[in-house]
CSV table of N, CA, C and O and ligand atoms in Angstrom, one decimal:
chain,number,residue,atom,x,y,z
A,1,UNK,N,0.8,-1.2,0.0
A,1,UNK,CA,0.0,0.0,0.0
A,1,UNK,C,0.9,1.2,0.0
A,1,UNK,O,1.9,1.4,0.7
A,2,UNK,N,0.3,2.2,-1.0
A,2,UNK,CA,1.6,3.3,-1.0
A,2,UNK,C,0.6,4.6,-0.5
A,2,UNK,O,-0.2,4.9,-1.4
A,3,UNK,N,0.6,5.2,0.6
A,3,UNK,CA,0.3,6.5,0.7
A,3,UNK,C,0.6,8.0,0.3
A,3,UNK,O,1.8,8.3,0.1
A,4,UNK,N,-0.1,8.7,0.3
A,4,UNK,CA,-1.6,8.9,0.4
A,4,UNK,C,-2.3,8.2,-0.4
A,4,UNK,O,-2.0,8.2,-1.6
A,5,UNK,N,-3.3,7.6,0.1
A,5,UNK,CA,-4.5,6.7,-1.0
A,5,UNK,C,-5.4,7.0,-0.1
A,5,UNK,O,-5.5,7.0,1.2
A,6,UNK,N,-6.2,7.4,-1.2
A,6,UNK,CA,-7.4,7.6,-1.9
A,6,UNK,C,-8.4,6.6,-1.7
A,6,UNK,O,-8.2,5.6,-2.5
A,7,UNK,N,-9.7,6.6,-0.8
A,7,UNK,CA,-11.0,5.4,-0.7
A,7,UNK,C,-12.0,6.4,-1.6
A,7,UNK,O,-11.7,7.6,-1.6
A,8,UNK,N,-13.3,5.9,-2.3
A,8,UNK,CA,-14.2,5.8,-2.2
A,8,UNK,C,-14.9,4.9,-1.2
A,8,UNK,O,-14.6,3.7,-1.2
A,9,UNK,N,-15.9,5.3,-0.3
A,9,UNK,CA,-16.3,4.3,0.9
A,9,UNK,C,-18.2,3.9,0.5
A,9,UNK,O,-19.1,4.6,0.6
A,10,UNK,N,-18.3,2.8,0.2
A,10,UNK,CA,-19.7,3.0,-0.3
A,10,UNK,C,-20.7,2.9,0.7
A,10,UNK,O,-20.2,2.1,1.4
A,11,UNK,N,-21.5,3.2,1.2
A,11,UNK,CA,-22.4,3.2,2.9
A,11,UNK,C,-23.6,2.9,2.5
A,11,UNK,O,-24.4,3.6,1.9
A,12,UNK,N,-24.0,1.3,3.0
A,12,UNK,CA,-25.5,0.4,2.5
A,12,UNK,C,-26.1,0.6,3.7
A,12,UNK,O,-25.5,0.3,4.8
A,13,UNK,N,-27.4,1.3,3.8
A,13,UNK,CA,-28.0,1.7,5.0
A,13,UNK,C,-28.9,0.1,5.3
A,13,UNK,O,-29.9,0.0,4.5
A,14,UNK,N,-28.7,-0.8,6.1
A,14,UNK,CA,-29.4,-1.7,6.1
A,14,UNK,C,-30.5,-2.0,7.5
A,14,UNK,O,-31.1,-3.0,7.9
A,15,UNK,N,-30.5,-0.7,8.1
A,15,UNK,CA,-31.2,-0.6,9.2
A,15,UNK,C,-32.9,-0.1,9.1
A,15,UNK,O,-33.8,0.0,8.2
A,16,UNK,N,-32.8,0.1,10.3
A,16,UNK,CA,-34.5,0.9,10.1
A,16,UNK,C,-34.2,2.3,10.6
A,16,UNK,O,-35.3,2.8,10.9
A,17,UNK,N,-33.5,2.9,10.8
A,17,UNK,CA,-33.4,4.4,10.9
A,17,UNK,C,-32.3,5.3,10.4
A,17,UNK,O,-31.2,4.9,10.8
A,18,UNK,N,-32.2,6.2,9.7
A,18,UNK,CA,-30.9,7.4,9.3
A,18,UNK,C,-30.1,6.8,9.7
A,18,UNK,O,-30.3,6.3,10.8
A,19,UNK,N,-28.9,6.8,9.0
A,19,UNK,CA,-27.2,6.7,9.3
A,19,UNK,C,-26.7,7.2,8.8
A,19,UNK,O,-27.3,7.5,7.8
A,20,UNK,N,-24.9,7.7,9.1
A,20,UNK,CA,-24.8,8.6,8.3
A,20,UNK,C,-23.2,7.8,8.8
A,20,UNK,O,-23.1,7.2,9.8
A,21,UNK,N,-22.1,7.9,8.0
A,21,UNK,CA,-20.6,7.3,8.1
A,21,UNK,C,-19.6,8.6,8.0
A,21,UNK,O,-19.3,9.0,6.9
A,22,UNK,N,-19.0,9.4,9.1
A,22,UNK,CA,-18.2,10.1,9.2
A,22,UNK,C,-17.1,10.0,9.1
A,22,UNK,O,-17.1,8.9,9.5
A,23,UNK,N,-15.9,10.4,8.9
A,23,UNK,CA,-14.5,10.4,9.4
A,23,UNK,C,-13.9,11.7,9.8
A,23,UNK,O,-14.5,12.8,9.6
A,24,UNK,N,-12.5,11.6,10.4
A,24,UNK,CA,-12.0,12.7,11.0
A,24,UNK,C,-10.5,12.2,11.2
A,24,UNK,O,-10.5,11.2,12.0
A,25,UNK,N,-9.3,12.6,10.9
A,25,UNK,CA,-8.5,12.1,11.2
A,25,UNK,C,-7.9,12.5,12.8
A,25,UNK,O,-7.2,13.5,12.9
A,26,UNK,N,-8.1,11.9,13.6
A,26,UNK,CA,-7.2,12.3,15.1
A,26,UNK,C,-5.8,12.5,15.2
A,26,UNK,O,-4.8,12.2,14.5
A,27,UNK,N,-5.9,13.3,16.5
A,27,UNK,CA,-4.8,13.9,16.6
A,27,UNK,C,-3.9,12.2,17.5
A,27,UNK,O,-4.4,11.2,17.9
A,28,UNK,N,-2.5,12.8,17.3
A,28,UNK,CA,-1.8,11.3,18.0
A,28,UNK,C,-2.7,11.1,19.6
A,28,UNK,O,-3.4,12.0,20.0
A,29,UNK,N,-2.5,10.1,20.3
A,29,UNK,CA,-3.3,9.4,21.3
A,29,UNK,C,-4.4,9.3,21.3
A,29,UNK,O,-4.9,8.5,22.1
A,30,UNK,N,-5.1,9.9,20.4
A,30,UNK,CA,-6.5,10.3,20.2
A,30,UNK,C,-7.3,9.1,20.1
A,30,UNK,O,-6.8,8.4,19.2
A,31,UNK,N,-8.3,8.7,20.5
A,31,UNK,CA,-9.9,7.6,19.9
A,31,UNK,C,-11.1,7.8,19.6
A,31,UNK,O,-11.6,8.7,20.2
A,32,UNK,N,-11.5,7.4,19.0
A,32,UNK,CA,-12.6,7.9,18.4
A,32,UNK,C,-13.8,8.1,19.5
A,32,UNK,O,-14.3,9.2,19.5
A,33,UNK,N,-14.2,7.2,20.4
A,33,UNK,CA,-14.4,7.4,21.8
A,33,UNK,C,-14.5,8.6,22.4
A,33,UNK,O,-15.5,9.3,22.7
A,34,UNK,N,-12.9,8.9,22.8
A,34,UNK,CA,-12.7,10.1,23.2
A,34,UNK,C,-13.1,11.5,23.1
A,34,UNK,O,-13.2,12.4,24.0
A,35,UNK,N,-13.3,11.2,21.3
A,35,UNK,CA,-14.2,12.4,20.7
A,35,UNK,C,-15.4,12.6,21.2
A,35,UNK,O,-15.9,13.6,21.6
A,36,UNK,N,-15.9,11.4,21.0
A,36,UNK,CA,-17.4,11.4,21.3
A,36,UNK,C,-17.9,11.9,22.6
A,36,UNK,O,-18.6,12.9,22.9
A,37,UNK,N,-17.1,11.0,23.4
A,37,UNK,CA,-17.3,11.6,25.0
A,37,UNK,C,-17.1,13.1,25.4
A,37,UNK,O,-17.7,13.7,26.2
A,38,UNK,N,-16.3,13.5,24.7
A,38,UNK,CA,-15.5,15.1,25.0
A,38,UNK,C,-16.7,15.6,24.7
A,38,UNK,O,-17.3,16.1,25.7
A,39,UNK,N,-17.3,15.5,23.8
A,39,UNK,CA,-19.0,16.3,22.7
A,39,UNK,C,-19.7,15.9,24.0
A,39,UNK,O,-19.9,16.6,24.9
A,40,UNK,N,-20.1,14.9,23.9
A,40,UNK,CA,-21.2,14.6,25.3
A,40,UNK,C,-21.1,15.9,26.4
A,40,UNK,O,-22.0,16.7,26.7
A,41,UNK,N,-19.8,15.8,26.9
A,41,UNK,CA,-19.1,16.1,28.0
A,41,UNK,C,-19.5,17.8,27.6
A,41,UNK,O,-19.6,18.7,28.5
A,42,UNK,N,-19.5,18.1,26.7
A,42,UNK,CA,-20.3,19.8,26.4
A,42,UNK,C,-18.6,20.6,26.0
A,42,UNK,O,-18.4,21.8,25.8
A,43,UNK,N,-17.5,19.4,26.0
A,43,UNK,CA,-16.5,20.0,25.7
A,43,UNK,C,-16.3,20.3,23.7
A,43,UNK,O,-17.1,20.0,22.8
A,44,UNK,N,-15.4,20.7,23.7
A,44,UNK,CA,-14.8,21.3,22.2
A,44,UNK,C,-14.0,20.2,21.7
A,44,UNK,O,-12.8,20.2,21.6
A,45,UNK,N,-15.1,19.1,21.2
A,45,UNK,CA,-13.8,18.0,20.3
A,45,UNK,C,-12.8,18.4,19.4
A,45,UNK,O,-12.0,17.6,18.9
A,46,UNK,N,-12.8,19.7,18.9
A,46,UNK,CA,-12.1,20.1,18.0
A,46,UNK,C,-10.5,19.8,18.3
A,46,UNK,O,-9.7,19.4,17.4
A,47,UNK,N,-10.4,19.9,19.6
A,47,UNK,CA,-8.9,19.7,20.4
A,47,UNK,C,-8.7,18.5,20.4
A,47,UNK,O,-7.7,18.2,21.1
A,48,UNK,N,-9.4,17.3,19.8
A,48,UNK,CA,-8.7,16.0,20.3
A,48,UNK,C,-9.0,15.6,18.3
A,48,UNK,O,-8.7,14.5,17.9
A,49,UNK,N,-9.5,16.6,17.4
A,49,UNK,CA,-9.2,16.1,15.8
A,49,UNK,C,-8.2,16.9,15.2
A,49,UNK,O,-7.8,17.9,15.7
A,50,UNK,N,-7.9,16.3,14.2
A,50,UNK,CA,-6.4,17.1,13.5
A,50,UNK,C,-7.5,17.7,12.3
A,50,UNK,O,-7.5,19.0,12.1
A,51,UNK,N,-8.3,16.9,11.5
A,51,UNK,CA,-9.3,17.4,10.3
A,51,UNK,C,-10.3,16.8,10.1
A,51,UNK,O,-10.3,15.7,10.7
A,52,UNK,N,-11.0,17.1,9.5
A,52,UNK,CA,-12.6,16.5,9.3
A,52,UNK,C,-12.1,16.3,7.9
A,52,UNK,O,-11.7,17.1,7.2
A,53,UNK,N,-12.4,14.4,7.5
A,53,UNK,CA,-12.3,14.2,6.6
A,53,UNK,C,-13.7,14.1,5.7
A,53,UNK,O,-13.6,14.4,4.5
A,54,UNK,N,-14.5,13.8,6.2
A,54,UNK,CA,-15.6,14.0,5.1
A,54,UNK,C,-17.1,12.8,5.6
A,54,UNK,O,-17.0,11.9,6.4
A,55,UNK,N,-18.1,13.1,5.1
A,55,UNK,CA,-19.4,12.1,5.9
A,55,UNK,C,-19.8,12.0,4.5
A,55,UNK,O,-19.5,12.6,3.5
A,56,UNK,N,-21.0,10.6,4.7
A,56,UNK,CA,-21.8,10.4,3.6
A,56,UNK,C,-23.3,11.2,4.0
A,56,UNK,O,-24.2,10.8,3.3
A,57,UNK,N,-23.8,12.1,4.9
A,57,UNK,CA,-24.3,12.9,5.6
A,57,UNK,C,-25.1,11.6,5.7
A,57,UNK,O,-24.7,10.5,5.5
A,58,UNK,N,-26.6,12.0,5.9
A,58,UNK,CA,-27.8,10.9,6.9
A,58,UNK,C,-28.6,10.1,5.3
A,58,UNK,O,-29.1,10.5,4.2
A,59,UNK,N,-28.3,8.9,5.9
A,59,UNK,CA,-28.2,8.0,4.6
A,59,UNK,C,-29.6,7.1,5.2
A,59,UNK,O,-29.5,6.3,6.1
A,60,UNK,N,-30.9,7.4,4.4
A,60,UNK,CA,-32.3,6.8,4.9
A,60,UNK,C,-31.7,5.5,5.0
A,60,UNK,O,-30.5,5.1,4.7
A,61,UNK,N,-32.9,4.7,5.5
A,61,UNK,CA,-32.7,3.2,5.2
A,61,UNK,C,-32.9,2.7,4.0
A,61,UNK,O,-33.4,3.6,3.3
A,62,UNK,N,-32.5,1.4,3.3
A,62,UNK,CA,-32.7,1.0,2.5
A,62,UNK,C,-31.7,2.2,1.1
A,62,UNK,O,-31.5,2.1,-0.1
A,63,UNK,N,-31.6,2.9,1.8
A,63,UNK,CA,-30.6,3.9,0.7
A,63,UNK,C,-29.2,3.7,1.3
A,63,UNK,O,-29.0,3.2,2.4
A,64,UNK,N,-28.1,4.2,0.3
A,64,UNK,CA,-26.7,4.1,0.2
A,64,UNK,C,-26.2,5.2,-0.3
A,64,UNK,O,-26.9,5.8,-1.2
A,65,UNK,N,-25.0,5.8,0.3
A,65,UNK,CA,-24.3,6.9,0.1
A,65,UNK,C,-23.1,6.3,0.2
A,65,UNK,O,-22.9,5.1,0.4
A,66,UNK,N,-21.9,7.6,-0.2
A,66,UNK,CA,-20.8,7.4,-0.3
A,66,UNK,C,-19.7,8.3,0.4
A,66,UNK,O,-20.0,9.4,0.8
A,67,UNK,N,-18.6,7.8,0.6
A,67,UNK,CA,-18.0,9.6,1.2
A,67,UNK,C,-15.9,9.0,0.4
A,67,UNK,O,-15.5,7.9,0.0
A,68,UNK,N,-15.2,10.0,0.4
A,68,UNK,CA,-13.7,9.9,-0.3
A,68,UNK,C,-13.0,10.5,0.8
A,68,UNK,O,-13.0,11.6,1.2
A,69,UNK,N,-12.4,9.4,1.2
A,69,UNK,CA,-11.6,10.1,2.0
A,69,UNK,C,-9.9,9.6,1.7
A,69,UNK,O,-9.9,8.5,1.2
A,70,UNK,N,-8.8,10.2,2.0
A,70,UNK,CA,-7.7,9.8,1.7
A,70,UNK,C,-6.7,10.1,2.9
A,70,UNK,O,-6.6,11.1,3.6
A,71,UNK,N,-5.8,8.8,2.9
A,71,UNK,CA,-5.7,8.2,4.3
A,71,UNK,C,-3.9,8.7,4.0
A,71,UNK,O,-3.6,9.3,2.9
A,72,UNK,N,-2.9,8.5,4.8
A,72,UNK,CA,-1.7,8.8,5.3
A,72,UNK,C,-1.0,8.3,5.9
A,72,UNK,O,-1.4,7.8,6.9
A,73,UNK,N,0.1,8.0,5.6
A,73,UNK,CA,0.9,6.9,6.2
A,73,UNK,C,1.2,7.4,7.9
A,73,UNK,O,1.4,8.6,8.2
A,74,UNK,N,1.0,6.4,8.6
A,74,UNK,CA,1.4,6.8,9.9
A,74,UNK,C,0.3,7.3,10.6
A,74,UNK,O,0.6,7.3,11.8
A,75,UNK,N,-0.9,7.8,10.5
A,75,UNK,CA,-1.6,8.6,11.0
A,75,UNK,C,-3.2,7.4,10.9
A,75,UNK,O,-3.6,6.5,10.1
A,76,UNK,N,-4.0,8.4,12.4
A,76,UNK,CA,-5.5,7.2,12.9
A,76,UNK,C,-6.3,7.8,12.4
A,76,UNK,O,-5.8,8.9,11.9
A,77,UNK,N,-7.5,7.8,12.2
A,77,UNK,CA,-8.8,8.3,11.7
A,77,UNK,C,-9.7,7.5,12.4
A,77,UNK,O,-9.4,6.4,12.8
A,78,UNK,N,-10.5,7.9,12.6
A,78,UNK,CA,-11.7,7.9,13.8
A,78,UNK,C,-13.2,7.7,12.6
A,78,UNK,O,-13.1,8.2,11.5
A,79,UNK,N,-14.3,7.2,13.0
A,79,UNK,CA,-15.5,7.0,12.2
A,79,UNK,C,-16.6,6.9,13.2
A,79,UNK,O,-16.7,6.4,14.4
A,80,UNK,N,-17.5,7.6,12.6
A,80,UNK,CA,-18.3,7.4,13.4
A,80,UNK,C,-20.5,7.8,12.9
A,80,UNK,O,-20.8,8.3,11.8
A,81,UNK,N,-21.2,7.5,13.5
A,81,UNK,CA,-22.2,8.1,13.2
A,81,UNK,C,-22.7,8.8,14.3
A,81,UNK,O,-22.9,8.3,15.4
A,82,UNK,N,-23.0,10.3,14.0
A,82,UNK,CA,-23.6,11.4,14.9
A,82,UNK,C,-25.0,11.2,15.2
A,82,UNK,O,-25.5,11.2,16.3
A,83,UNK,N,-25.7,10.9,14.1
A,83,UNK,CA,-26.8,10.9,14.3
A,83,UNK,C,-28.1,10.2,15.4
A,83,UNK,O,-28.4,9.0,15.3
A,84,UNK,N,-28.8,11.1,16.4
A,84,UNK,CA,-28.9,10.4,17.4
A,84,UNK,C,-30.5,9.8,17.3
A,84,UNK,O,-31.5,10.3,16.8
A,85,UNK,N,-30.5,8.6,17.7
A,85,UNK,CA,-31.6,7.9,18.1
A,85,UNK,C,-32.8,8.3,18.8
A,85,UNK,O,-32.6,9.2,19.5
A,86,UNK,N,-33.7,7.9,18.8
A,86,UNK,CA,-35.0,8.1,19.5
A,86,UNK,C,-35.1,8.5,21.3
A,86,UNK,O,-36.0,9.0,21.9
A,87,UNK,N,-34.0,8.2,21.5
A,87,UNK,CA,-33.3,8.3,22.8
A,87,UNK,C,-33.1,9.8,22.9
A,87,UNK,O,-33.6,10.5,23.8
A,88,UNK,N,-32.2,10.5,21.7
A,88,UNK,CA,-31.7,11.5,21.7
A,88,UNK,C,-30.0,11.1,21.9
A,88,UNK,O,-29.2,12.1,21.8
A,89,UNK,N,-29.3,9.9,22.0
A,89,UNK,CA,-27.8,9.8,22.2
A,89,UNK,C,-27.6,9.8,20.5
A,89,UNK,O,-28.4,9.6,19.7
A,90,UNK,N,-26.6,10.1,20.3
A,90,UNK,CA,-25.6,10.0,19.2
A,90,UNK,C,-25.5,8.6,18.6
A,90,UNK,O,-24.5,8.3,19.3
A,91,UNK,N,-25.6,7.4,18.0
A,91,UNK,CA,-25.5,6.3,17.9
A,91,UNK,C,-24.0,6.0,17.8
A,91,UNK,O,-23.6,4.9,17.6
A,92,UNK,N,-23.3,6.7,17.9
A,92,UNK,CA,-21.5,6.5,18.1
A,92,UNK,C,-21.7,5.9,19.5
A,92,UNK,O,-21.1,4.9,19.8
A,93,UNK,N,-22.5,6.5,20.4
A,93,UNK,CA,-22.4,6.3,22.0
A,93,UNK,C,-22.9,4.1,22.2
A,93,UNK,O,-22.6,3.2,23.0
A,94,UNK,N,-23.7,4.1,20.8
A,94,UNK,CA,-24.2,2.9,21.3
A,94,UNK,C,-23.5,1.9,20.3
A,94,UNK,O,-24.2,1.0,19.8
A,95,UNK,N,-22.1,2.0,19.8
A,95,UNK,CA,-21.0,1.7,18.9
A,95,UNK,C,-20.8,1.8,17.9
A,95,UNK,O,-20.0,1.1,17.3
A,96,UNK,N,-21.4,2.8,17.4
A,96,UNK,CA,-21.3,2.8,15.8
A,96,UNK,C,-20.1,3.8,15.3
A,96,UNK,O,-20.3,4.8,14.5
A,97,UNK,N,-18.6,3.4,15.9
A,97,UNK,CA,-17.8,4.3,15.8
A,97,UNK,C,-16.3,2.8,15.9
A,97,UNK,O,-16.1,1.6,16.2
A,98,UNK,N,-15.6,3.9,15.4
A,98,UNK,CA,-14.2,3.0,15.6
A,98,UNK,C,-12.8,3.6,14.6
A,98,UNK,O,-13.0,4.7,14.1
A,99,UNK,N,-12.2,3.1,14.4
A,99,UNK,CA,-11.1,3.5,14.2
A,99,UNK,C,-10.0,2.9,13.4
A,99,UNK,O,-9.9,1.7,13.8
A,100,UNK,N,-9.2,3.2,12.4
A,100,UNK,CA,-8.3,2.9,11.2
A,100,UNK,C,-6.8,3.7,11.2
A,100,UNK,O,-6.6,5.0,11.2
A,101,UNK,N,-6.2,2.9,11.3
A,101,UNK,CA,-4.4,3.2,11.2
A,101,UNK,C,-4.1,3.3,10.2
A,101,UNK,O,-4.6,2.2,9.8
A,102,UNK,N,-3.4,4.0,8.9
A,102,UNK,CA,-2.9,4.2,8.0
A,102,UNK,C,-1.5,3.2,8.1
A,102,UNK,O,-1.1,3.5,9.3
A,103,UNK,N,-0.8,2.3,7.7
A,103,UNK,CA,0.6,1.7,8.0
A,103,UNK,C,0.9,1.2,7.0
A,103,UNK,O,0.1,0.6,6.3
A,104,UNK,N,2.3,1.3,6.6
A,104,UNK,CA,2.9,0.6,5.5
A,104,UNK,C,3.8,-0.7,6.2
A,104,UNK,O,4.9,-0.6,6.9
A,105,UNK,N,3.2,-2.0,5.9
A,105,UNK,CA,4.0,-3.0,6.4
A,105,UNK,C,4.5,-3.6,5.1
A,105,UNK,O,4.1,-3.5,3.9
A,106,UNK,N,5.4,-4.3,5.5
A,106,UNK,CA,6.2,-5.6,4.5
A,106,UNK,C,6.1,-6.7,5.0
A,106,UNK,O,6.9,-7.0,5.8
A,107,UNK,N,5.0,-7.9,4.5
A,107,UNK,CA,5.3,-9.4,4.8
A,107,UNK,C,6.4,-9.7,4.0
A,107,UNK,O,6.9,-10.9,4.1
B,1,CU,CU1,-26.5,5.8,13.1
């Protein structure tokens, strides 16, 4: 894998309510988690992202979107969906989030 590369991400909404697939590349230590909670917490997640890579915004059910994002050697990006449930939480809160390392290995 040679970086920077370049995804197209395709997003098949297979549930029964809006989703939406975000990214953001974090700052070093950073988890995607972390973000989330900081937002909860009424703090400024801005301080724990390096950039907002890009969303497929709120993708109905049974519908599919897309989002491009392009990744870096060495560096994490964080995913997640904001959009909150009937509850009112963020569905990141109930896992819809996680996280990707850019790395150049050699087998
Ligand atoms: Cu969702």
């Amino acid at each position: 894998m040679a970086f920077p590369a370049t995804y197209e991400i395709d997003f098949v909404n297979t549930g029964e309510e809006p989703h939406e697939l975000s990214f953001v590349e974090l700052k070093a230590g950073t988890t995607a988690s972390s973000v989330i909670e900081a937002q909860e917490a009424g703090e400024d997640p801005a301080t724990l992202v390096e950039q907002f890579l890009g969303t497929t915004g709120a993708v109905d059910p049974g519908s599919s979107g897309a989002v491009q994002i392009t990744l870096e050697d060495g560096k994490s990006y964080g995913y997640a969906c904001l959009i909150e449930g009937p509850d009112g939480r963020p569905h990141a809160l109930d896992g819809m989030l996680g996280e990707i390392s850019a790395t150049t290995s050699a087998r």
